[in-house]
CSV table of C-alpha atoms and ligand atoms in Angstrom, one decimal:
chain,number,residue,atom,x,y,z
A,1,UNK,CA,167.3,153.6,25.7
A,2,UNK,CA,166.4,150.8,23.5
A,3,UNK,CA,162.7,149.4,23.5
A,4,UNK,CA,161.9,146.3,25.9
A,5,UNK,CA,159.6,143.4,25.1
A,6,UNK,CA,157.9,142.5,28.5
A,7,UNK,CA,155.6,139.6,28.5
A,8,UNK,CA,152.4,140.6,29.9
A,9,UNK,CA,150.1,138.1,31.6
A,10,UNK,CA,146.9,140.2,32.1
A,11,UNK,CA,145.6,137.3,34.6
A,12,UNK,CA,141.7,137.0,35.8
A,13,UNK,CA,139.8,138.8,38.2
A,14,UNK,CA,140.8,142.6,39.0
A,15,UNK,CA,143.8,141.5,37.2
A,16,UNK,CA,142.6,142.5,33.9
A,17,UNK,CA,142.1,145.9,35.3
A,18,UNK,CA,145.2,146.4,37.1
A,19,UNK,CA,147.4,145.2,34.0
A,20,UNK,CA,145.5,148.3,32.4
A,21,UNK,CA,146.5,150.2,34.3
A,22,UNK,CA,149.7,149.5,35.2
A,23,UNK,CA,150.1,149.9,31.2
A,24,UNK,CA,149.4,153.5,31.3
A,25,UNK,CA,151.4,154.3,34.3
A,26,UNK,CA,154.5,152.8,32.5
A,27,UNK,CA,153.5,154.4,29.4
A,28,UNK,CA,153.4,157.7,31.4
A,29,UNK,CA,156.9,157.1,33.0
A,30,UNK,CA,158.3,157.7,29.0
A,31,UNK,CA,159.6,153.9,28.7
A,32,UNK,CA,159.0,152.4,25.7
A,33,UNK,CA,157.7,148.5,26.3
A,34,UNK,CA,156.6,146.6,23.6
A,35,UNK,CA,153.9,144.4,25.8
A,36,UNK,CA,153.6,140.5,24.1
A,37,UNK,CA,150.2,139.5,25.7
A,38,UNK,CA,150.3,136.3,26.9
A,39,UNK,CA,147.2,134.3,28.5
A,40,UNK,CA,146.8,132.3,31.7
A,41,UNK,CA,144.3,130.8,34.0
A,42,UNK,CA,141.1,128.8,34.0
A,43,UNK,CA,139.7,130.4,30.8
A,44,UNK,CA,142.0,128.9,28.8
A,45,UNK,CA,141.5,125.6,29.9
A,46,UNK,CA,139.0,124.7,26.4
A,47,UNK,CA,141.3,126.9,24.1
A,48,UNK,CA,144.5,125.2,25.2
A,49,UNK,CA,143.7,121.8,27.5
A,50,UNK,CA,145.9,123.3,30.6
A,51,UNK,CA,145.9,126.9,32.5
A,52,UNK,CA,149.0,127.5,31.8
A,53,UNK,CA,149.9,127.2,28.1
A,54,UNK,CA,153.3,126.0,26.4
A,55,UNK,CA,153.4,129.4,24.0
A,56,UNK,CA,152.8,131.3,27.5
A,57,UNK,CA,156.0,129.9,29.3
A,58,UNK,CA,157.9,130.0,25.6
A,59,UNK,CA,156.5,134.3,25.8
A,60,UNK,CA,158.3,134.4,28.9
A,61,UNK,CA,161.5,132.3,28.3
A,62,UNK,CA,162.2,134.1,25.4
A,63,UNK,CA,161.2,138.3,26.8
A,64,UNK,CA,163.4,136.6,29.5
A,65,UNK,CA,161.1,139.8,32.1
A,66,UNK,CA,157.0,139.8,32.5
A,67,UNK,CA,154.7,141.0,34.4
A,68,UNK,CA,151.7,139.4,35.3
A,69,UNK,CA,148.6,140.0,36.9
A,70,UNK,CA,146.8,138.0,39.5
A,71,UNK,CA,145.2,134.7,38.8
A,72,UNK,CA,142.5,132.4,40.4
A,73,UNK,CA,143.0,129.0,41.9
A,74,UNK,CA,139.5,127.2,42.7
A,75,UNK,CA,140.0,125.6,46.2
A,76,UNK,CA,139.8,122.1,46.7
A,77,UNK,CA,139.5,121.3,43.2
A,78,UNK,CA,142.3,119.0,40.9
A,79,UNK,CA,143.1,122.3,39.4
A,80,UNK,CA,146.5,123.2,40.3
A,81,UNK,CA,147.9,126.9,40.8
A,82,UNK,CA,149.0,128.8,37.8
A,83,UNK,CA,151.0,130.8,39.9
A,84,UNK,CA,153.3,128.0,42.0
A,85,UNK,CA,153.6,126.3,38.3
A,86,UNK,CA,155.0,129.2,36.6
A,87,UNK,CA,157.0,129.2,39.7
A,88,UNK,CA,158.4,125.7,39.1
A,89,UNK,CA,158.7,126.0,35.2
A,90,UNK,CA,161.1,128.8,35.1
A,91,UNK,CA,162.6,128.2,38.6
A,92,UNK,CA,162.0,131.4,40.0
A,93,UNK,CA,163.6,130.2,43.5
A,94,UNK,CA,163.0,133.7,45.0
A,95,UNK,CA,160.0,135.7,46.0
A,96,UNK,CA,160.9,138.8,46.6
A,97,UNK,CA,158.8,141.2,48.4
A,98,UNK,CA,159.8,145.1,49.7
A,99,UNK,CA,157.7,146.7,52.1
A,100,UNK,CA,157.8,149.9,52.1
A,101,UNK,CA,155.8,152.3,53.8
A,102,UNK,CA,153.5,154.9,52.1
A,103,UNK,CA,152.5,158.2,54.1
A,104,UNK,CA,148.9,158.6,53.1
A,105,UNK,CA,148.3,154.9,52.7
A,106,UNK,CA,146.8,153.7,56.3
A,107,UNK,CA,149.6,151.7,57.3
A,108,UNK,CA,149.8,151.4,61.3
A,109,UNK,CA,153.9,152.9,61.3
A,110,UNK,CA,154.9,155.6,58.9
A,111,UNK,CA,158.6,154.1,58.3
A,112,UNK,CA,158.5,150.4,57.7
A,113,UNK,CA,160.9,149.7,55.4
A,114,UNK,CA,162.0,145.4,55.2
A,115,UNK,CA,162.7,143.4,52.3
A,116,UNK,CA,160.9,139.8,52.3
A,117,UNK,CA,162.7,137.1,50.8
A,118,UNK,CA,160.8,134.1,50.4
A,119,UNK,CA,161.7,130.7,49.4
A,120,UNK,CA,159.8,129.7,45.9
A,121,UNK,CA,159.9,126.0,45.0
A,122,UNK,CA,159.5,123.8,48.2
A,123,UNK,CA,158.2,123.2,51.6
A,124,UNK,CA,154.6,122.9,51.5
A,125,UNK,CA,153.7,124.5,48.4
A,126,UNK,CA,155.9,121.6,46.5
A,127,UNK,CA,152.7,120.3,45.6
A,128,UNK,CA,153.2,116.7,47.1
A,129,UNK,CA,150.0,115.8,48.6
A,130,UNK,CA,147.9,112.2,49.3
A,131,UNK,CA,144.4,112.3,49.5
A,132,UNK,CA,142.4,111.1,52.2
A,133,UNK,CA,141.3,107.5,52.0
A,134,UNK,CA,143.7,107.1,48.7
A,135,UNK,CA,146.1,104.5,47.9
A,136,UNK,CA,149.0,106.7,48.8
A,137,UNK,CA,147.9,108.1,52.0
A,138,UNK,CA,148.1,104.7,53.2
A,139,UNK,CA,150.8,103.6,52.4
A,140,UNK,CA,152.1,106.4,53.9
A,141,UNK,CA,150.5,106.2,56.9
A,142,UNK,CA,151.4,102.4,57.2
A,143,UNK,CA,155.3,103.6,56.4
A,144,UNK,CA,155.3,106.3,59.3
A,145,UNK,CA,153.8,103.4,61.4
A,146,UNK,CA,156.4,101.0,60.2
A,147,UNK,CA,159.5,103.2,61.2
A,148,UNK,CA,158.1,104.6,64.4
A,149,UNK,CA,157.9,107.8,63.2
A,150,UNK,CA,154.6,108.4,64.3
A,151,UNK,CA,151.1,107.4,64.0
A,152,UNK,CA,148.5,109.3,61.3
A,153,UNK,CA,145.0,108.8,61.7
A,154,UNK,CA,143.8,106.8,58.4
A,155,UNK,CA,141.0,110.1,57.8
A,156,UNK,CA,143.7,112.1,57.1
A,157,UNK,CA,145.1,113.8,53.9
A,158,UNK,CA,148.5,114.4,54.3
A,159,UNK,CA,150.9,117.2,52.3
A,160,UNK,CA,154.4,116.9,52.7
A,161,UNK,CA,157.4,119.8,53.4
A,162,UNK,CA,160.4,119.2,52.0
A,163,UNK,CA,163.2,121.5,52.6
A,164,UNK,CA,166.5,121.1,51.3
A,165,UNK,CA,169.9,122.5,51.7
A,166,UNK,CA,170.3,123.3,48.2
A,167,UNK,CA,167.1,125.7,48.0
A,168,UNK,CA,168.0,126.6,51.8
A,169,UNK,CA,171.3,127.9,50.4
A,170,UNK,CA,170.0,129.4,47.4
A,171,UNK,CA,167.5,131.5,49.0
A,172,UNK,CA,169.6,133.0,52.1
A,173,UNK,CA,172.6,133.4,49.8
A,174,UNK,CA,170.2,135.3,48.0
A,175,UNK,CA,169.2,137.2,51.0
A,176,UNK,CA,173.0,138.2,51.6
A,177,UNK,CA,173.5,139.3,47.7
A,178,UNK,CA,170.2,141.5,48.0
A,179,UNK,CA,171.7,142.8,51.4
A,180,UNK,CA,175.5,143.4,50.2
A,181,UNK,CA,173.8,145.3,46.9
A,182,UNK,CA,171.1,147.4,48.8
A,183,UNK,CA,173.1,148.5,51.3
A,184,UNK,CA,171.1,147.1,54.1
A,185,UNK,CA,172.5,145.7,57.5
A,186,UNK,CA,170.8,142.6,59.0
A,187,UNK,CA,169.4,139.2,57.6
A,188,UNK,CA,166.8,137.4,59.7
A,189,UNK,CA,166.0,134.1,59.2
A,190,UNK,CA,162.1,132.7,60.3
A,191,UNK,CA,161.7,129.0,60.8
A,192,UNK,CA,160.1,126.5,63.5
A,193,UNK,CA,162.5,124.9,64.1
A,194,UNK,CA,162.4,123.8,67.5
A,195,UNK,CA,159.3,121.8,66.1
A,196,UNK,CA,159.9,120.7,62.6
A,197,UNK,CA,164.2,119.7,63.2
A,198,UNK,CA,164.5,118.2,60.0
A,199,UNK,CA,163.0,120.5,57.7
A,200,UNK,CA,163.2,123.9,59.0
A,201,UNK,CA,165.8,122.9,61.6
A,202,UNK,CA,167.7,122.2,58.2
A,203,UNK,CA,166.8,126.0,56.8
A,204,UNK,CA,167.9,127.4,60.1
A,205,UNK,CA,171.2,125.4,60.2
A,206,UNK,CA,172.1,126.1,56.3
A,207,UNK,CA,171.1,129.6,56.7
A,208,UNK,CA,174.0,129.7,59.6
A,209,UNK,CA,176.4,128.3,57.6
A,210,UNK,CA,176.1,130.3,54.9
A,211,UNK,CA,175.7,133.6,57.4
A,212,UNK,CA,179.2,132.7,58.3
A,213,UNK,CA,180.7,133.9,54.5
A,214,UNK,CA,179.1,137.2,55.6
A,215,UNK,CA,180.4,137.6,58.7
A,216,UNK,CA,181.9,141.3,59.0
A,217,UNK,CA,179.6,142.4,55.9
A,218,UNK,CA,175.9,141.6,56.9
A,219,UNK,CA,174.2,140.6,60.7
A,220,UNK,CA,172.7,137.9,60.8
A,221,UNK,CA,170.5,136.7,63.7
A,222,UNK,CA,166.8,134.2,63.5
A,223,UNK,CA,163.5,134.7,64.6
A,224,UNK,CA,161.2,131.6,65.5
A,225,UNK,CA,158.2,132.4,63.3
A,226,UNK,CA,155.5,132.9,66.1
A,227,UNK,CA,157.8,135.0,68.0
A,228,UNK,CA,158.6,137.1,64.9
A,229,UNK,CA,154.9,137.6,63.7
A,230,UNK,CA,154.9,139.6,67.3
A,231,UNK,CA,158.0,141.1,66.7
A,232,UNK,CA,157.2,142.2,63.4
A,233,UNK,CA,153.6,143.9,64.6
A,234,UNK,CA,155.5,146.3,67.6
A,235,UNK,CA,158.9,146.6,66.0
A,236,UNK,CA,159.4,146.7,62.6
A,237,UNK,CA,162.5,148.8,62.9
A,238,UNK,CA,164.0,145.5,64.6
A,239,UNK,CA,163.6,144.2,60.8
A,240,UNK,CA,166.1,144.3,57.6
A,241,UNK,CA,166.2,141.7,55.1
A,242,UNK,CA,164.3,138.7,56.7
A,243,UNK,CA,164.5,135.1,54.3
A,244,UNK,CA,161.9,132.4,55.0
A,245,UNK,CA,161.1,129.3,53.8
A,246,UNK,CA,157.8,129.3,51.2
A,247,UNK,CA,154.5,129.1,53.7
A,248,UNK,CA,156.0,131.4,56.5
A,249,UNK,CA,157.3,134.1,53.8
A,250,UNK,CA,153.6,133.9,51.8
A,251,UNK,CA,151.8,134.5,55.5
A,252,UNK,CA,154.6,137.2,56.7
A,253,UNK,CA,153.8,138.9,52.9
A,254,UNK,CA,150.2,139.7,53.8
A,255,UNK,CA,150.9,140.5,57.0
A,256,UNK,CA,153.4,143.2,56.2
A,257,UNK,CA,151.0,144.6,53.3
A,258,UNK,CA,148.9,144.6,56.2
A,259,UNK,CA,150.8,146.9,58.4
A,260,UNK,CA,151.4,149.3,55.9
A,261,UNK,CA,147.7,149.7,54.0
A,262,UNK,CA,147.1,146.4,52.8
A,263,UNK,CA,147.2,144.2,50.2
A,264,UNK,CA,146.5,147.1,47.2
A,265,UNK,CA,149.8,148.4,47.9
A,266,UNK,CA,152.1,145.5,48.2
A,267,UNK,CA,154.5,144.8,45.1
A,268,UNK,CA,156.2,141.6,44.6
A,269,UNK,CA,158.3,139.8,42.0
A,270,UNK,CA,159.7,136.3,41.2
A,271,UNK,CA,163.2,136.0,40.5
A,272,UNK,CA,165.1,133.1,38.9
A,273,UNK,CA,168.6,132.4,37.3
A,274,UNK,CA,167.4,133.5,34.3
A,275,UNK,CA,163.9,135.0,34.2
A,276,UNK,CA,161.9,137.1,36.3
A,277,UNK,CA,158.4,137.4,36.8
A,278,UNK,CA,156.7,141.3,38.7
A,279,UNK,CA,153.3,140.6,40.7
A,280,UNK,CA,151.7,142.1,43.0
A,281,UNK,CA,151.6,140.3,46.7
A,282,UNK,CA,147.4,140.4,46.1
A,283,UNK,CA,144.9,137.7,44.5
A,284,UNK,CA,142.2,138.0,41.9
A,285,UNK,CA,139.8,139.7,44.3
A,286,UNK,CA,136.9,137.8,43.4
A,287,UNK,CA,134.9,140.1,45.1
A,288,UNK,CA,135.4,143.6,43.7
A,289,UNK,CA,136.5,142.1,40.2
A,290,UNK,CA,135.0,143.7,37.3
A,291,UNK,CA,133.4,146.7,39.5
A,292,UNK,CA,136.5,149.0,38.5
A,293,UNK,CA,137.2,149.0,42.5
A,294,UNK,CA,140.6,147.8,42.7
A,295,UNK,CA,143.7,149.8,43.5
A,296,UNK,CA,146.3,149.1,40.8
A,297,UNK,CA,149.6,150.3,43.0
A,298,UNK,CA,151.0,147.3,43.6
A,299,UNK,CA,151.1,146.0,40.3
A,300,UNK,CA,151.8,149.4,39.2
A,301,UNK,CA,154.5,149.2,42.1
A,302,UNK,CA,155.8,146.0,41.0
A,303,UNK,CA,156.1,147.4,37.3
A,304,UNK,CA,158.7,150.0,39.1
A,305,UNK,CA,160.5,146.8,40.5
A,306,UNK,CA,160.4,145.4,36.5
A,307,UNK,CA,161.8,148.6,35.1
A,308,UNK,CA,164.5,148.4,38.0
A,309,UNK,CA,165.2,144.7,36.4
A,310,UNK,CA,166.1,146.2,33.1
A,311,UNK,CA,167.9,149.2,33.8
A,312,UNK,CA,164.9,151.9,33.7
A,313,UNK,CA,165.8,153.1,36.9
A,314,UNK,CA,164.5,156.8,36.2
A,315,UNK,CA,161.6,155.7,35.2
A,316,UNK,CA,160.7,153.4,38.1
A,317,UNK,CA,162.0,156.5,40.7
A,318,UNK,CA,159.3,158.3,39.0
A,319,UNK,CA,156.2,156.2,39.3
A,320,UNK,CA,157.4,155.4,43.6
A,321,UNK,CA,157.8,159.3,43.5
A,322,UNK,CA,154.3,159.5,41.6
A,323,UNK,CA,153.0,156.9,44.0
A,324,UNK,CA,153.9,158.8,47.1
A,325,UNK,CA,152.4,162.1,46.0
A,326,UNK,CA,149.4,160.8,45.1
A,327,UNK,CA,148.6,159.0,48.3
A,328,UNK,CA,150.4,162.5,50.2
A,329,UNK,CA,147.9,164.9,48.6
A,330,UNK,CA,144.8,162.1,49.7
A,331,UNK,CA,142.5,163.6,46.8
A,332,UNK,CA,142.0,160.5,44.5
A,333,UNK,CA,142.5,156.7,46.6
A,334,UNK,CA,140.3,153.4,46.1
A,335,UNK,CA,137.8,152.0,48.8
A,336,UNK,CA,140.3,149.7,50.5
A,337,UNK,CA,143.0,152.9,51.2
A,338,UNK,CA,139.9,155.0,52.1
A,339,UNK,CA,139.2,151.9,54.9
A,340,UNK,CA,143.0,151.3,56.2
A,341,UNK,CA,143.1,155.2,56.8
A,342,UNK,CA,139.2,155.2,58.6
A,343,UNK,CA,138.4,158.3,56.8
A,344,UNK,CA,135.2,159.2,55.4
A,345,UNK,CA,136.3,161.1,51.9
A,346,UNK,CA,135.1,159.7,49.2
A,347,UNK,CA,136.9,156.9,47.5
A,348,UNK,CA,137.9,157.0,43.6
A,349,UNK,CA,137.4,154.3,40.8
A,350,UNK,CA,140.4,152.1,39.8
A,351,UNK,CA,140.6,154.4,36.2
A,352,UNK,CA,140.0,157.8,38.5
A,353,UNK,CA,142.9,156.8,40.5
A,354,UNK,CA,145.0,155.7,37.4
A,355,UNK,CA,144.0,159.0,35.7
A,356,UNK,CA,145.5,161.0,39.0
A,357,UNK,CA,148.6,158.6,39.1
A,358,UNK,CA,149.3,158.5,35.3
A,359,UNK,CA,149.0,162.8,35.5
A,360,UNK,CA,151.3,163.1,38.2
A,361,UNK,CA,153.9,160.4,36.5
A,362,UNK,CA,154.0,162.3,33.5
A,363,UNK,CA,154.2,165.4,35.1
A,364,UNK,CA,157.4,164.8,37.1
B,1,NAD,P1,142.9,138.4,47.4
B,1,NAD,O1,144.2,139.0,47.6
B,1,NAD,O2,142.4,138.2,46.1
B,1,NAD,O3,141.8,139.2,48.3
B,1,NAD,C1,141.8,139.4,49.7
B,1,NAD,C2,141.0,140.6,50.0
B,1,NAD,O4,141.8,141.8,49.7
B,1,NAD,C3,139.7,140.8,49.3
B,1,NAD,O5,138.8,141.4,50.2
B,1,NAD,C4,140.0,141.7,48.1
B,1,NAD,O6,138.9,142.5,47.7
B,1,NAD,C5,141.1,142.6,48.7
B,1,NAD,N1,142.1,143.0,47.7
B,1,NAD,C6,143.1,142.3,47.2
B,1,NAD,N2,143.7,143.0,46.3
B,1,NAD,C7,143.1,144.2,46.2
B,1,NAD,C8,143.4,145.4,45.5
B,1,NAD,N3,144.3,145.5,44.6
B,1,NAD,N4,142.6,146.5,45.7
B,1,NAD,C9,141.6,146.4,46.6
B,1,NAD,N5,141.3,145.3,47.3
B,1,NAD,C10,142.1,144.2,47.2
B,1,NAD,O7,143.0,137.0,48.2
B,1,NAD,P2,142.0,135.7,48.1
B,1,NAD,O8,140.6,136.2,48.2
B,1,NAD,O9,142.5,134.8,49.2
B,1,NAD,O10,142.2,135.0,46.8
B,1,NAD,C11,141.4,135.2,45.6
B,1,NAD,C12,142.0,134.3,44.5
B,1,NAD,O11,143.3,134.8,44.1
B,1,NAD,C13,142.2,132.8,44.9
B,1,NAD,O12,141.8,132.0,43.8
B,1,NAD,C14,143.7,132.7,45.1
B,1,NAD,O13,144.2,131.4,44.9
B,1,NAD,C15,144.2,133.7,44.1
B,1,NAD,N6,145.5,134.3,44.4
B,1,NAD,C16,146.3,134.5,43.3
B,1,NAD,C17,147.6,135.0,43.5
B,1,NAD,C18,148.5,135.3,42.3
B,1,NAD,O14,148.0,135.1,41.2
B,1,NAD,N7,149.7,135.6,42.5
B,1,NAD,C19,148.0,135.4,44.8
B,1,NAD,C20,147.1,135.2,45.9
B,1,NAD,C21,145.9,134.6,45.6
């Protein structure tokens, strides 16, 4: 098959480790990917003026597929996330997230196996926010008072959640494609909205509507979001394709890498129109970066979702296959698989685990 160009955002932290190996893995697999390099994050702030650079987003736009790695987002500072702009510049409206069950990887069942689909552009990650004691925040806070809609202490910051039907419909139409294609049976939708009746009450009701053109083809049912975080803990099996609107859908993410080994596991990508974007469900990791601790699977995971994307499918099946015999055999896993499983074997370096994984890849 013909060579891909994949834009590859290396990102900071343990990303620049992961990308490495991630690199090898594919490499292993037999696909030929011409990688274009293309830099993001806070260390580019003096070379380029802005985190995320023009020639990055043009890399992208025109490789159409990349693959990036984690990247930091100071809290509390005026600098904005990397991620939720890239996001928003190529309008990659879905986040989509499987969770899948590894034997060997610590999770608490042996057989999860749910597709997230999360909302990418709105609700309260649209970025709309008022700082306390600012201009904006009171006039805000004066507005709410003026219309009766409620009264906002004047020490507050405030961030606003929009949710409209248009992203609504996107994302659960979504949801019901993904379903129809993969075979699978059920859409949930999460929401709160017996509390928040104009914005997720809006979701829920759009997400009916829609469910209605599926009728016959794909369940559908909803899950408040409290309720479901239960759910989801004693009963995954209750669980299929489940869509939620952005902050509910980045919380249920960890928690499903969580039930299943954690965060080094969990693969992830974000899907527009036009472009995608594979990541891994995990941050920068401030904490083990640069100590050649991290576990690379679910970039390396997420790579498999990328070769899916542009027809490698033999290729992927045999780094998931690689994957799974690596973590069935136990010989060669990081610190944090080593912790989800309790066990006292010694853990392996990020590169001793990529040398086990790239082995086995090639060897199937
Ligand atoms: P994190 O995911 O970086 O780390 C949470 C915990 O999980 C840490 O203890 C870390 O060591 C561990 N961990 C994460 N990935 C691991 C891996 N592959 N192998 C082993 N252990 C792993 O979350 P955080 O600490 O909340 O965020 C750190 C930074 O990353 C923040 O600046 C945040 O904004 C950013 N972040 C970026 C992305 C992204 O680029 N897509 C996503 C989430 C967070």
């Amino acid at each position: 098959m013909a060579k891909h160009v994949v834009t590859l955002i290396p990102g900071d932290g343990i990303g620049v480790e992961t990308s490495a190996a991630m690199q090898r893995v594919v490499e292993a697999a037999g696909v030929e990917i011409e990688w274009e390099v293309a830099k993001a994050g806070a260390a580019c702030i003096d070379e380029f003026g802005t985190p995320l650079p023009e020639e990055t987003l043009e890399a992208v736009k025109r490789n159409k597929v990349a693959i990036k790695g984690p990247i930091t987002t100071p809290v509390g500072t005026g600098f904005r996330s990397v991620n939720v702009a890239l996001r928003k510049s190529l309008e990659l409206y879905v986040c989509l997230r499987p969770v899948i069950s590894i034997p060997g990887a610590g999770g608490r069942y042996e057989d999860v196996d749910l597709v997230i689909v999360r909302e990418n552009s709105e609700d309260l990650y649209a970025g709309i926010e008022f700082e306390k004691g600012s201009d904006g925040a009171a006039r805000l806070i004066d507005f709410c008072k003026a219309e009766g809609a409620g009264v906002i202490r004047e020490d507050s910051g405030i961030s606003i959640k929009p949710i409209s039907v248009t992203a609504s419909r996107n994302i659960v139409e979504y949801a019901f494609e993904y379903a129809l294609k993969h075979g699978r049976k059920k859409v949930t939708a999460a929401h709160k909205a017996n509390i928040m009746k104009y914005s997720d009450g809006l979701f829920l009701q759009t997400a009916r509507e829609v469910a209605k053109e599926y009728e016959g083809r794909v369940e559908f049912n909803d899950n408040i979001i409290d309720a479901f975080c239960m759910n989801l803990v004693m009963n995954p099996d209750w669980f299929d394709v489940i869509v939620f609107p952005n902050l509910y859908g980045d919380i249920a993410s960890d928690l499903c890498a969580g039930l299943c080994g954690g965060l080094g596991i969990a693969p992830g990508a974000n899907i527009g129109k036009e472009y995608a974007v594979f990541e891994a469900v995990h941050g920068s990791a401030p904490d083990i970066a640069g100590k050649n601790l991290a576990n690379p699977t679910a970039e390396i995971l997420s790579a498999a979702m990328m070769l899916d994307h542009v027809g490698e499918l033999e290729a992927a099946e045999k780094i998931r296959q690689g994957v799974r015999n690596v973590y069935a055999r136990g010989e060669k896993l990081t610190a944090d698989i080593r912790r989800a499983t309790r066990s006292d074997a010694p853990s392996c370096s990020c590169s001793e685990f990529t040398d086990a994984l790239a082995a086995e890849v090639a060897r199937l």
